[in-house]
Short mmCIF file of C-alpha atoms in Angstrom, two decimals:
data_model
loop_
_atom_site.label_atom_id
_atom_site.label_comp_id
_atom_site.label_asym_id
_atom_site.label_seq_id
_atom_site.Cartn_x
_atom_site.Cartn_y
_atom_site.Cartn_z
CA MET A 83 10.01 8.43 -36.17
CA LYS A 84 12.36 6.04 -37.93
CA ASP A 85 14.86 7.22 -40.47
CA VAL A 86 13.86 6.24 -44.00
CA ASN A 87 16.70 5.32 -46.33
CA VAL A 88 16.30 5.59 -50.10
CA VAL A 89 17.49 2.38 -51.75
CA ASN A 90 17.32 0.75 -55.15
CA ARG A 91 14.20 -1.39 -55.32
CA SER A 92 15.99 -3.96 -57.44
CA GLU A 93 18.44 -4.60 -54.60
CA LYS A 94 17.71 -6.43 -51.40
CA SER A 95 17.04 -3.77 -48.79
CA THR A 96 18.67 -4.02 -45.40
CA THR A 97 16.72 -1.17 -43.80
CA ARG A 98 14.38 -1.87 -40.93
CA GLU A 99 11.41 -0.51 -42.88
CA ASN A 100 11.81 -3.15 -45.60
CA LYS A 101 12.54 -6.06 -43.27
CA PRO A 102 10.24 -9.03 -43.78
CA GLN A 103 7.57 -9.12 -41.14
CA ILE A 104 6.55 -12.09 -39.07
CA ASN A 105 5.72 -15.16 -41.13
CA SER A 106 6.08 -13.16 -44.37
CA ASP A 107 7.05 -16.41 -46.14
CA ILE A 108 3.98 -18.25 -44.83
CA PRO A 109 1.22 -18.35 -47.44
CA ARG A 110 -1.85 -16.52 -46.19
CA GLN A 111 -4.28 -19.05 -47.61
CA ASN A 112 -6.66 -21.71 -46.43
CA ILE A 113 -5.68 -25.34 -46.21
CA GLY A 114 -7.02 -27.76 -48.80
CA LYS A 115 -8.91 -31.03 -48.40
CA ASN A 116 -5.92 -33.17 -49.39
CA ILE A 117 -4.11 -34.05 -46.18
CA THR A 118 -0.91 -34.97 -48.05
CA GLU A 119 -0.66 -31.54 -49.65
CA ASN A 120 -1.39 -29.84 -46.34
CA GLU A 121 1.37 -31.87 -44.69
CA GLN A 122 3.87 -30.87 -47.37
CA ILE A 123 3.01 -27.18 -46.99
CA LEU A 124 3.38 -27.29 -43.21
CA LYS A 125 6.60 -29.32 -43.37
CA HIS A 126 8.02 -26.73 -45.74
CA ILE A 127 7.10 -23.95 -43.31
CA PHE A 128 8.68 -25.87 -40.41
CA GLN A 129 11.72 -26.92 -42.38
CA ASN A 130 14.79 -27.54 -40.14
CA CYS A 131 12.60 -27.32 -37.02
CA SER A 132 13.46 -30.56 -35.27
CA ASP A 133 11.10 -29.91 -32.36
CA ILE A 134 8.01 -29.80 -34.61
CA LEU A 135 6.53 -33.31 -34.70
CA PHE A 136 4.17 -34.65 -37.37
CA ARG A 137 2.25 -37.80 -36.46
CA GLU A 138 0.07 -39.60 -38.98
CA MET A 139 -2.61 -42.02 -37.83
CA THR A 140 -5.59 -43.89 -39.20
CA ILE A 141 -8.84 -44.41 -37.32
CA GLN A 142 -11.70 -46.75 -38.21
CA GLY A 143 -9.43 -48.37 -40.77
CA SER A 144 -9.86 -45.63 -43.38
CA THR A 145 -9.88 -42.07 -41.99
CA LYS A 146 -6.45 -40.46 -42.07
CA LEU A 147 -5.50 -37.93 -39.42
CA LEU A 148 -2.43 -35.70 -39.04
CA LEU A 149 -1.35 -34.41 -35.64
CA ILE A 150 1.18 -31.55 -35.40
CA TYR A 151 2.68 -30.15 -32.19
CA VAL A 152 5.87 -28.76 -30.70
CA ASP A 153 7.81 -31.16 -28.54
CA GLY A 154 8.86 -29.64 -25.21
CA ILE A 155 6.10 -27.06 -24.72
CA ILE A 156 3.11 -29.41 -24.68
CA ASN A 157 1.65 -31.70 -22.03
CA ALA A 158 2.26 -35.20 -23.39
CA ASP A 159 -0.13 -36.75 -20.87
CA ILE A 160 -3.02 -34.63 -22.15
CA ILE A 161 -2.28 -35.64 -25.74
CA MET A 162 -2.14 -39.33 -24.79
CA THR A 163 -5.20 -39.31 -22.53
CA ASN A 164 -7.49 -36.76 -24.20
CA VAL A 165 -6.52 -37.10 -27.88
CA LEU A 166 -4.85 -40.39 -28.83
CA LYS A 167 -6.72 -42.66 -26.42
CA PRO A 168 -10.25 -41.56 -27.51
CA LEU A 169 -9.36 -41.65 -31.22
CA ILE A 170 -7.32 -44.86 -31.40
CA TYR A 171 -7.81 -47.10 -28.38
CA ASP A 172 -11.34 -46.46 -27.17
CA GLY A 173 -12.87 -46.55 -30.60
CA LEU A 174 -15.99 -44.77 -31.75
CA PRO A 175 -19.08 -45.46 -29.61
CA GLN A 176 -21.75 -47.53 -31.31
CA GLY A 177 -24.44 -45.65 -33.14
CA LEU A 178 -22.32 -42.57 -33.89
CA GLY A 179 -21.36 -43.56 -37.42
CA THR A 180 -17.94 -42.74 -38.91
CA ILE A 181 -15.56 -39.79 -38.56
CA GLU A 182 -14.91 -37.90 -41.78
CA THR A 183 -14.65 -34.23 -40.77
CA ILE A 184 -13.36 -32.06 -37.95
CA SER A 185 -16.92 -30.97 -37.20
CA GLN A 186 -17.88 -34.56 -36.44
CA ILE A 187 -15.01 -34.87 -33.96
CA CYS A 188 -16.26 -31.75 -32.20
CA GLU A 189 -19.93 -32.75 -32.30
CA LYS A 190 -19.26 -36.23 -30.88
CA ASN A 191 -16.94 -34.83 -28.14
CA LEU A 192 -14.10 -37.19 -28.96
CA ILE A 193 -11.44 -34.64 -27.95
CA SER A 194 -11.72 -33.62 -24.29
CA ILE A 195 -9.61 -30.45 -24.31
CA LEU A 196 -10.97 -27.30 -22.70
CA GLN A 197 -9.77 -24.74 -25.25
CA THR A 198 -10.37 -25.77 -28.87
CA LYS A 199 -11.09 -23.87 -32.06
CA LYS A 200 -11.47 -24.58 -35.77
CA VAL A 201 -9.14 -22.71 -38.10
CA SER A 202 -8.59 -22.81 -41.85
CA ASP A 203 -5.83 -20.22 -42.43
CA ILE A 204 -2.33 -21.72 -42.65
CA GLY A 205 -0.77 -18.70 -40.96
CA ASP A 206 -3.12 -18.99 -37.97
CA ILE A 207 -2.50 -22.73 -37.72
CA THR A 208 1.26 -22.15 -37.70
CA GLU A 209 1.07 -19.45 -35.04
CA HIS A 210 -1.10 -21.56 -32.72
CA ILE A 211 1.14 -24.62 -33.09
CA LEU A 212 4.14 -22.54 -32.02
CA LYS A 213 2.22 -21.39 -28.94
CA GLY A 214 1.64 -24.90 -27.62
CA ASN A 215 -1.49 -26.02 -29.48
CA ILE A 216 -1.93 -29.36 -31.16
CA ALA A 217 -3.31 -29.21 -34.70
CA ILE A 218 -5.50 -32.07 -35.94
CA LEU A 219 -6.16 -32.36 -39.69
CA VAL A 220 -8.55 -34.87 -41.28
CA ASP A 221 -8.17 -36.08 -44.86
CA GLY A 222 -10.99 -34.64 -46.96
CA ASP A 223 -11.67 -31.67 -44.68
CA ASP A 224 -10.34 -28.13 -45.18
CA VAL A 225 -10.55 -27.18 -41.48
CA ALA A 226 -8.00 -27.88 -38.73
CA LEU A 227 -8.89 -28.43 -35.08
CA LEU A 228 -6.58 -26.66 -32.61
CA GLY A 229 -6.41 -27.67 -28.96
CA ASN A 230 -4.46 -25.88 -26.26
CA VAL A 231 -2.16 -28.45 -24.62
CA SER A 232 0.68 -26.08 -23.73
CA GLN A 233 2.82 -26.66 -20.66
CA PHE A 234 5.81 -24.36 -20.15
CA GLU A 235 8.39 -24.67 -17.40
CA THR A 236 7.86 -21.64 -15.18
CA ARG A 237 9.18 -20.23 -11.92
CA SER A 238 6.96 -20.57 -8.87
CA VAL A 239 5.54 -17.54 -7.05
CA GLN A 240 8.27 -16.16 -4.80
CA GLU A 241 9.03 -13.01 -2.84
CA SER A 242 10.32 -10.08 -4.85
CA SER A 243 14.07 -9.77 -4.39
CA GLY A 244 14.16 -6.08 -5.33
CA GLU A 245 11.27 -4.81 -3.19
CA ILE A 246 11.67 -6.48 0.18
CA THR A 247 9.29 -5.31 2.91
CA LEU A 248 9.13 -6.00 6.62
CA ARG A 249 5.37 -6.38 6.54
CA GLY A 250 2.93 -7.29 3.82
CA SER A 251 2.54 -9.85 1.09
CA ARG A 252 5.46 -12.11 0.18
CA GLU A 253 4.12 -12.84 -3.31
CA GLY A 254 5.84 -11.59 -6.43
CA PHE A 255 5.04 -11.71 -10.11
CA THR A 256 6.57 -14.44 -12.29
CA GLU A 257 7.39 -14.74 -15.98
CA LYS A 258 4.06 -16.44 -16.76
CA LEU A 259 1.36 -14.03 -17.88
CA ARG A 260 -1.66 -15.94 -16.58
CA THR A 261 -0.05 -16.47 -13.19
CA ASN A 262 0.37 -12.70 -12.91
CA THR A 263 -3.21 -11.96 -13.95
CA SER A 264 -4.49 -14.55 -11.47
CA LEU A 265 -2.55 -12.89 -8.63
CA LEU A 266 -4.28 -9.61 -9.40
CA ARG A 267 -7.68 -11.25 -9.83
CA ARG A 268 -7.34 -12.86 -6.39
CA ILE A 269 -6.65 -9.46 -4.77
CA LEU A 270 -9.40 -7.67 -6.73
CA PRO A 271 -12.22 -10.20 -7.31
CA THR A 272 -14.50 -7.76 -9.08
CA PRO A 273 -15.86 -7.65 -12.65
CA LYS A 274 -14.69 -4.04 -12.77
CA LEU A 275 -11.11 -5.35 -13.10
CA LYS A 276 -10.64 -5.33 -16.87
CA MET A 277 -7.81 -7.02 -18.76
CA GLU A 278 -7.32 -6.09 -22.41
CA SER A 279 -4.94 -8.33 -24.35
CA LEU A 280 -2.90 -7.55 -27.45
CA GLN A 281 0.15 -8.94 -29.26
CA ILE A 282 3.31 -6.92 -29.86
CA GLY A 283 6.41 -7.98 -31.76
CA ASN A 284 6.59 -9.11 -35.35
CA LEU A 285 8.62 -12.19 -34.49
CA THR A 286 7.95 -12.87 -30.81
CA LYS A 287 4.20 -12.17 -30.87
CA THR A 288 4.46 -11.28 -27.18
CA GLU A 289 1.13 -11.08 -25.37
CA VAL A 290 0.65 -7.87 -23.42
CA VAL A 291 -2.26 -7.23 -21.07
CA VAL A 292 -3.48 -3.81 -19.96
CA VAL A 293 -5.24 -4.01 -16.57
CA TYR A 294 -7.40 -1.31 -15.00
CA LEU A 295 -10.48 -0.79 -12.86
CA GLU A 296 -13.48 0.36 -14.85
CA GLY A 297 -14.99 3.54 -13.48
CA ILE A 298 -11.84 4.51 -11.59
CA VAL A 299 -9.18 4.69 -14.31
CA SER A 300 -8.67 7.94 -16.19
CA MET A 301 -10.04 7.31 -19.68
CA SER A 302 -7.68 9.80 -21.31
CA VAL A 303 -4.68 7.93 -19.88
CA LEU A 304 -6.15 4.58 -20.90
CA ASN A 305 -6.81 5.70 -24.48
CA GLU A 306 -3.34 7.21 -24.76
CA VAL A 307 -1.71 3.98 -23.57
CA ARG A 308 -3.79 1.98 -26.03
CA ASN A 309 -2.72 4.20 -28.92
CA ARG A 310 0.97 4.07 -28.01
CA LEU A 311 0.95 0.30 -27.60
CA ASN A 312 -0.72 -0.17 -30.97
CA GLN A 313 1.95 1.99 -32.61
CA ILE A 314 4.88 -0.14 -31.43
CA GLN A 315 6.66 -1.76 -34.37
CA MET A 316 9.42 -4.14 -33.27
CA ASP A 317 10.65 -7.56 -34.26
CA GLY A 318 10.66 -8.75 -30.67
CA ILE A 319 9.55 -7.83 -27.14
CA LEU A 320 11.69 -9.74 -24.65
CA GLU A 321 10.97 -7.73 -21.50
CA SER A 322 8.66 -4.98 -20.28
CA GLY A 323 11.55 -2.51 -20.61
CA TYR A 324 11.10 -2.65 -24.40
CA ILE A 325 7.54 -1.41 -24.00
CA GLU A 326 8.48 1.20 -21.42
CA GLU A 327 11.05 2.83 -23.68
CA SER A 328 8.69 2.69 -26.66
CA ILE A 329 5.74 4.50 -25.06
CA GLU A 330 7.46 7.03 -22.79
CA GLU A 331 7.25 10.68 -23.84
CA SER A 332 10.69 12.10 -23.10
CA HIS A 333 13.52 9.70 -23.93
CA PHE A 334 16.22 12.09 -22.71
CA SER A 335 14.78 12.69 -19.26
CA PRO A 336 16.66 10.85 -16.49
CA PHE A 337 13.40 10.38 -14.59
CA SER A 338 11.29 7.30 -15.21
CA GLN A 339 7.88 8.08 -16.69
CA LEU A 340 6.45 4.64 -15.98
CA GLY A 341 6.76 2.73 -12.76
CA SER A 342 7.63 -0.95 -12.56
CA THR A 343 7.17 -3.43 -9.76
CA GLU A 344 7.25 -7.15 -9.00
CA ARG A 345 4.62 -6.89 -6.26
CA PRO A 346 0.93 -7.62 -7.01
CA ASP A 347 -0.20 -5.59 -3.98
CA VAL A 348 1.55 -2.48 -5.35
CA ILE A 349 -0.24 -2.89 -8.69
CA ALA A 350 -3.57 -3.46 -6.95
CA ALA A 351 -3.07 -0.29 -4.89
CA GLY A 352 -2.24 1.64 -8.06
CA LEU A 353 -5.38 0.36 -9.79
CA LEU A 354 -7.47 1.54 -6.85
CA GLU A 355 -5.92 5.00 -7.29
CA GLY A 356 -6.96 5.20 -10.94
CA LYS A 357 -3.73 3.97 -12.52
CA LEU A 358 -3.33 1.13 -14.99
CA GLY A 359 -0.87 -1.73 -15.29
CA ILE A 360 0.86 -3.24 -18.32
CA ILE A 361 1.72 -6.94 -17.93
CA THR A 362 4.17 -8.47 -20.40
CA ASP A 363 4.40 -12.19 -20.96
CA GLY A 364 7.87 -13.41 -20.00
CA SER A 365 8.63 -10.55 -17.60
CA PRO A 366 8.01 -10.42 -13.82
CA TYR A 367 8.07 -6.60 -13.92
CA VAL A 368 4.68 -4.96 -14.44
CA LEU A 369 4.57 -1.36 -15.64
CA VAL A 370 2.40 1.28 -13.95
CA ALA A 371 1.08 4.46 -15.51
CA PRO A 372 0.85 7.27 -14.73
CA ILE A 373 3.37 7.85 -11.96
CA THR A 374 4.62 10.87 -10.04
CA PHE A 375 7.97 11.80 -8.53
CA TRP A 376 6.68 11.18 -4.99
CA GLY A 377 5.47 7.68 -5.76
CA GLY A 378 9.03 6.51 -6.35
CA LEU A 379 10.03 7.64 -2.85
CA GLN A 380 7.28 5.69 -1.09
CA ALA A 381 7.65 2.09 0.07
CA PRO A 382 4.90 -0.55 0.40
CA ASP A 383 5.62 -0.61 4.14
CA ASP A 384 4.30 2.96 4.30
CA TYR A 385 0.75 1.59 3.98
CA TYR A 386 1.09 -1.47 6.22
CA GLU A 387 2.57 0.08 9.37
CA ARG A 388 0.96 2.55 11.79
CA PHE A 389 0.96 6.11 10.52
CA LEU A 390 3.23 7.51 13.29
CA PHE A 391 6.05 5.13 12.40
CA VAL A 392 5.48 5.75 8.70
CA ASN A 393 5.66 9.53 9.01
CA PHE A 394 8.88 9.36 11.02
CA SER A 395 10.58 6.99 8.55
CA ARG A 396 9.28 8.96 5.57
CA TRP A 397 10.78 12.23 6.83
CA ILE A 398 14.07 10.47 7.57
CA ARG A 399 13.98 9.13 4.04
CA TYR A 400 13.37 12.55 2.48
CA VAL A 401 16.20 14.17 4.49
CA PHE A 402 18.68 11.45 3.52
CA ILE A 403 17.66 11.60 -0.14
CA PHE A 404 18.23 15.36 -0.25
CA PHE A 405 21.53 14.91 1.58
CA SER A 406 22.72 12.23 -0.85
CA VAL A 407 22.08 14.45 -3.87
CA VAL A 408 23.49 17.83 -2.75
CA SER A 409 25.99 17.14 0.03
CA PRO A 410 29.04 16.60 -2.26
CA SER A 411 28.16 19.73 -4.23
CA ILE A 412 27.66 21.79 -1.06
CA TYR A 413 31.04 20.63 0.25
CA ILE A 414 32.77 21.69 -2.98
CA ALA A 415 30.98 25.05 -3.11
CA LEU A 416 31.66 25.94 0.54
CA THR A 417 35.31 24.87 0.71
CA ASN A 418 36.31 26.37 -2.67
CA PHE A 419 34.13 29.49 -3.00
CA HIS A 420 32.55 30.31 0.36
CA PRO A 421 34.97 29.35 3.16
CA GLU A 422 33.59 32.17 5.30
CA MET A 423 30.37 30.13 5.68
CA VAL A 424 32.25 27.27 7.30
CA PRO A 425 33.16 27.42 11.04
CA PRO A 426 36.82 28.58 11.29
CA LYS A 427 38.05 25.57 13.26
CA LEU A 428 36.41 23.16 10.83
CA MET A 429 37.82 25.04 7.84
CA ILE A 430 41.32 24.95 9.33
CA THR A 431 41.03 21.18 9.83
CA ILE A 432 39.81 20.65 6.25
CA THR A 433 42.59 22.85 4.86
CA ALA A 434 45.24 20.99 6.87
CA LEU A 435 43.99 17.61 5.63
CA ARG A 436 43.97 18.80 2.02
CA GLU A 437 47.54 20.12 2.01
CA MET A 438 49.04 16.83 0.79
CA SER A 439 46.36 16.11 -1.84
CA PRO A 440 47.67 16.58 -5.43
CA PHE A 441 44.19 17.16 -6.97
CA PRO A 442 41.58 19.89 -6.64
CA SER A 443 38.54 19.06 -4.52
CA VAL A 444 36.27 18.70 -7.57
CA ILE A 445 38.54 16.07 -9.13
CA GLU A 446 38.77 14.22 -5.82
CA VAL A 447 35.01 14.09 -5.43
CA PHE A 448 34.58 12.97 -9.04
CA MET A 449 37.11 10.17 -8.58
CA MET A 450 35.44 8.93 -5.40
CA GLU A 451 31.93 9.21 -6.84
CA LEU A 452 32.90 7.21 -9.92
CA MET A 453 34.61 4.61 -7.75
CA PHE A 454 31.55 4.32 -5.49
CA GLU A 455 29.19 3.95 -8.47
CA GLY A 456 31.46 1.34 -10.02
CA LEU A 457 31.50 -0.66 -6.79
CA ARG A 458 27.71 -0.32 -6.55
CA GLU A 459 27.34 -1.82 -10.02
CA ALA A 460 29.79 -4.58 -9.13
CA GLY A 461 27.76 -5.35 -6.02
CA ILE A 462 24.61 -5.77 -8.14
CA ARG A 463 26.27 -8.19 -10.59
CA LEU A 464 28.04 -10.27 -7.95
CA PRO A 465 26.31 -13.06 -5.98
CA GLN A 466 23.92 -11.89 -3.29
CA GLN A 467 26.11 -13.11 -0.44
CA ILE A 468 29.07 -10.83 -1.25
CA GLY A 469 27.48 -8.08 -3.33
CA PRO A 470 26.60 -5.68 -0.46
CA LEU A 471 30.04 -6.14 1.08
CA VAL A 472 31.74 -5.07 -2.13
CA THR A 473 29.64 -1.91 -2.40
CA VAL A 474 30.10 -0.45 1.08
CA ALA A 475 33.21 -2.08 2.49
CA GLY A 476 35.02 -1.85 -0.84
CA ALA A 477 34.48 1.90 -1.05
CA LEU A 478 35.66 2.44 2.53
CA VAL A 479 38.75 0.25 2.09
CA ILE A 480 39.74 1.93 -1.15
CA GLY A 481 39.03 5.35 0.35
CA GLU A 482 41.18 4.61 3.41
CA ALA A 483 44.03 3.37 1.19
CA ALA A 484 43.75 6.48 -1.01
CA VAL A 485 43.94 8.72 2.07
CA ARG A 486 47.00 6.92 3.38
CA ALA A 487 48.65 7.22 -0.03
CA GLY A 488 47.94 10.95 -0.11
CA ILE A 489 45.81 10.76 -3.27
CA ILE A 490 42.49 11.71 -1.66
CA SER A 491 41.87 13.87 1.40
CA ALA A 492 39.97 12.36 4.34
CA PRO A 493 36.99 14.81 4.27
CA ILE A 494 36.26 13.80 0.67
CA VAL A 495 35.99 10.13 1.66
CA ILE A 496 33.64 11.03 4.52
CA VAL A 497 31.36 13.18 2.34
CA VAL A 498 31.17 10.79 -0.62
CA SER A 499 30.72 7.69 1.56
CA ALA A 500 27.99 9.38 3.60
CA ALA A 501 26.19 10.53 0.45
CA GLY A 502 26.45 7.06 -1.10
CA ILE A 503 25.17 5.29 1.97
CA ALA A 504 22.33 7.83 2.33
CA SER A 505 21.17 7.02 -1.21
CA PHE A 506 20.35 3.46 -0.11
CA VAL A 507 17.28 4.70 1.78
CA ILE A 508 15.43 5.15 -1.55
CA PRO A 509 12.97 2.21 -1.52
CA ARG A 510 12.94 1.69 -5.29
CA TYR A 511 16.17 1.21 -7.19
CA ARG A 512 14.89 2.85 -10.38
CA ALA A 513 13.72 5.93 -8.47
CA GLY A 514 17.22 6.46 -7.09
CA PHE A 515 19.02 6.07 -10.38
CA PRO A 516 18.22 9.56 -11.79
CA LEU A 517 19.19 11.17 -8.49
CA ARG A 518 22.56 9.43 -8.64
CA ILE A 519 23.10 10.68 -12.19
CA LEU A 520 22.23 14.28 -11.31
CA ARG A 521 24.94 14.43 -8.67
CA PHE A 522 27.58 14.75 -11.41
CA PRO A 523 26.20 17.84 -13.24
CA LEU A 524 25.58 19.46 -9.86
CA LEU A 525 29.23 18.80 -8.96
CA ILE A 526 30.37 20.50 -12.16
CA LEU A 527 28.16 23.54 -11.54
CA SER A 528 29.15 23.91 -7.90
CA GLY A 529 32.82 23.41 -8.75
CA THR A 530 32.57 26.16 -11.38
CA PHE A 531 30.24 28.75 -9.85
CA GLY A 532 29.91 27.76 -6.19
CA LEU A 533 26.53 27.95 -4.48
CA LEU A 534 25.21 30.00 -7.40
CA GLY A 535 25.90 27.10 -9.75
CA LEU A 536 24.28 24.66 -7.34
CA ALA A 537 21.19 26.87 -7.13
CA ILE A 538 21.04 27.11 -10.94
CA GLY A 539 21.28 23.34 -11.23
CA ILE A 540 18.49 22.75 -8.70
CA ILE A 541 16.27 25.31 -10.47
CA VAL A 542 16.84 23.60 -13.82
CA ILE A 543 15.97 20.19 -12.35
CA ILE A 544 12.80 21.49 -10.71
CA THR A 545 11.79 23.27 -13.91
CA HIS A 546 12.25 20.06 -15.86
CA LEU A 547 10.17 18.12 -13.34
CA ILE A 548 7.39 20.70 -13.52
CA GLN A 549 7.32 20.50 -17.33
CA LEU A 550 7.35 16.69 -17.30
CA SER A 551 3.82 15.38 -17.67
CA PRO A 552 3.71 11.67 -18.60
CA PHE A 553 0.33 10.65 -20.01
CA GLY A 554 -1.11 14.03 -19.08
CA THR A 555 -0.37 13.74 -15.35
CA PRO A 556 1.99 16.38 -13.88
CA TYR A 557 5.10 14.65 -12.56
CA LEU A 558 5.23 16.73 -9.37
CA ALA A 559 1.50 16.45 -8.61
CA PRO A 560 0.00 17.12 -6.10
CA VAL A 561 2.68 19.70 -5.20
CA ALA A 562 2.88 21.34 -8.63
CA PRO A 563 0.10 21.94 -9.51
CA LEU A 564 -1.12 22.10 -5.94
CA ILE A 565 -3.90 19.63 -5.11
CA PRO A 566 -4.57 20.06 -1.37
CA ARG A 567 -6.69 16.91 -1.09
CA ARG A 568 -3.77 14.73 -2.12
CA LEU A 569 -1.04 16.39 -0.05
CA LYS A 570 -1.97 14.11 2.85
CA ASP A 571 -0.06 11.27 1.20
CA VAL A 572 3.10 13.13 0.16
CA LEU A 573 4.81 14.58 3.22
CA ILE A 574 2.77 12.68 5.79
CA ARG A 575 0.38 9.75 5.86
CA GLN A 576 -2.83 10.36 7.72
CA PRO A 577 -4.60 7.71 9.80
CA ARG A 578 -6.87 5.53 7.71
CA LYS A 579 -10.00 6.86 9.36
CA LEU A 580 -9.18 10.33 8.09
CA ALA A 581 -7.82 9.43 4.65
CA LYS A 582 -9.25 8.05 1.45
CA TYR A 583 -6.65 6.53 -0.81
CA ASN A 584 -8.57 5.38 -3.84
CA VAL A 585 -8.81 8.90 -5.26
CA PRO A 586 -7.80 8.89 -8.94
CA GLU A 587 -4.49 10.59 -9.73
CA ASN A 588 -5.95 12.78 -12.44
CA GLU A 589 -8.70 14.42 -10.45
CA ALA A 590 -9.38 17.08 -13.07
CA GLU A 591 -10.93 14.43 -15.32
CA GLN A 592 -13.23 12.94 -12.70
CA PRO A 593 -16.83 14.07 -12.44
#
């Protein structure tokens, strides 16, 4: 809920609640029959908009027309060939009389544009012009003809840079909404694939499409997503992350409650499992709901390779993920609180290497973890050619220099570097982010209470995951609550002859 501020009504409010909404200064009225007055009204609305072009023309020697469009987002060839040429140069075919109204233009098929509509409201005319439509007004008629002639510069379909696979499709979503919907429609050419469109954003009027498979999707999840999307009140939606943060349940949970992907095959697989997708115009990232904790640890390759290879790599992945989260904390707890659990020779070596270090082990690990995370962020922002080198090599070089200077002990560099490198096995960047964050509270607990503190931290995390239930789907399903039928795709992946993957996530709601 937004905070409501009490202000004097005689003063101009600066609160978000009293902000003018989209086109609040546009008169919500119908256009008149006088084309000159209509032109003045529209020019006033588009005042100081140099890209809005008004073109007056006369056909048949007497009928005045006004054409309005946005330069730069329209196809000039279509306007010349399908609008101006039929009206001005070709002339009206014999026997069809004269043109006096918009209806006559439509009836006599003078404008050969696929998507046309007749509109009278000034606000609707303005909105469609800004979206790449040409508006045609005729003197003496109170209706405008709108034709879709939009042509935006867009990026071509390319491979996703964040979800690279060794096998599978090389197609990725783009920033154009209809390109993204067409990629899904090509994979799932069935009338059961439904796409519901709505606009969000008072100023941006961003088109958002909810995609799902009728008869497979959980209706409770679908209705909940619809309600949350309709409740969004923002001035602008620039990326799907705006929507994600607006409809998630727990804002303070480090775990993502909606998935996001650039791969159409991942979305198609999710739809077959009873999930739904949220496509945002202008964003190549499509949201998926609902998701579980295990879904973020699975890669698209898991379903394209043979099951023996997949099971081996999946278990390696799980072991490395667990190691990356708890290994620094275990090192701190064992060396500081439980040295008797460490082999004597190893403990003697660690103690000898730490003699010259001026900081406690906890501070050393914190310093190295922060340095590694900083280098990881630097590697993301730097160009692709040198980014990975900065992340790994930079941490090792700095660690080696710190050891030589006597600031950090050598075992700390080994543990932190191994944990950092192990975290790279997580196939999805967003799935690994919460695990990287949780390393720091676990370090504090293990540095304060030893293994007891580490156990308490792990119990708290598991408890939180059990309580987390985005859109009514338990986050740890099918492990908690236990759904035996779906366990075949968590720890192992069965051969396709023995498995059925299009089982809806929320099985309790299925007949």
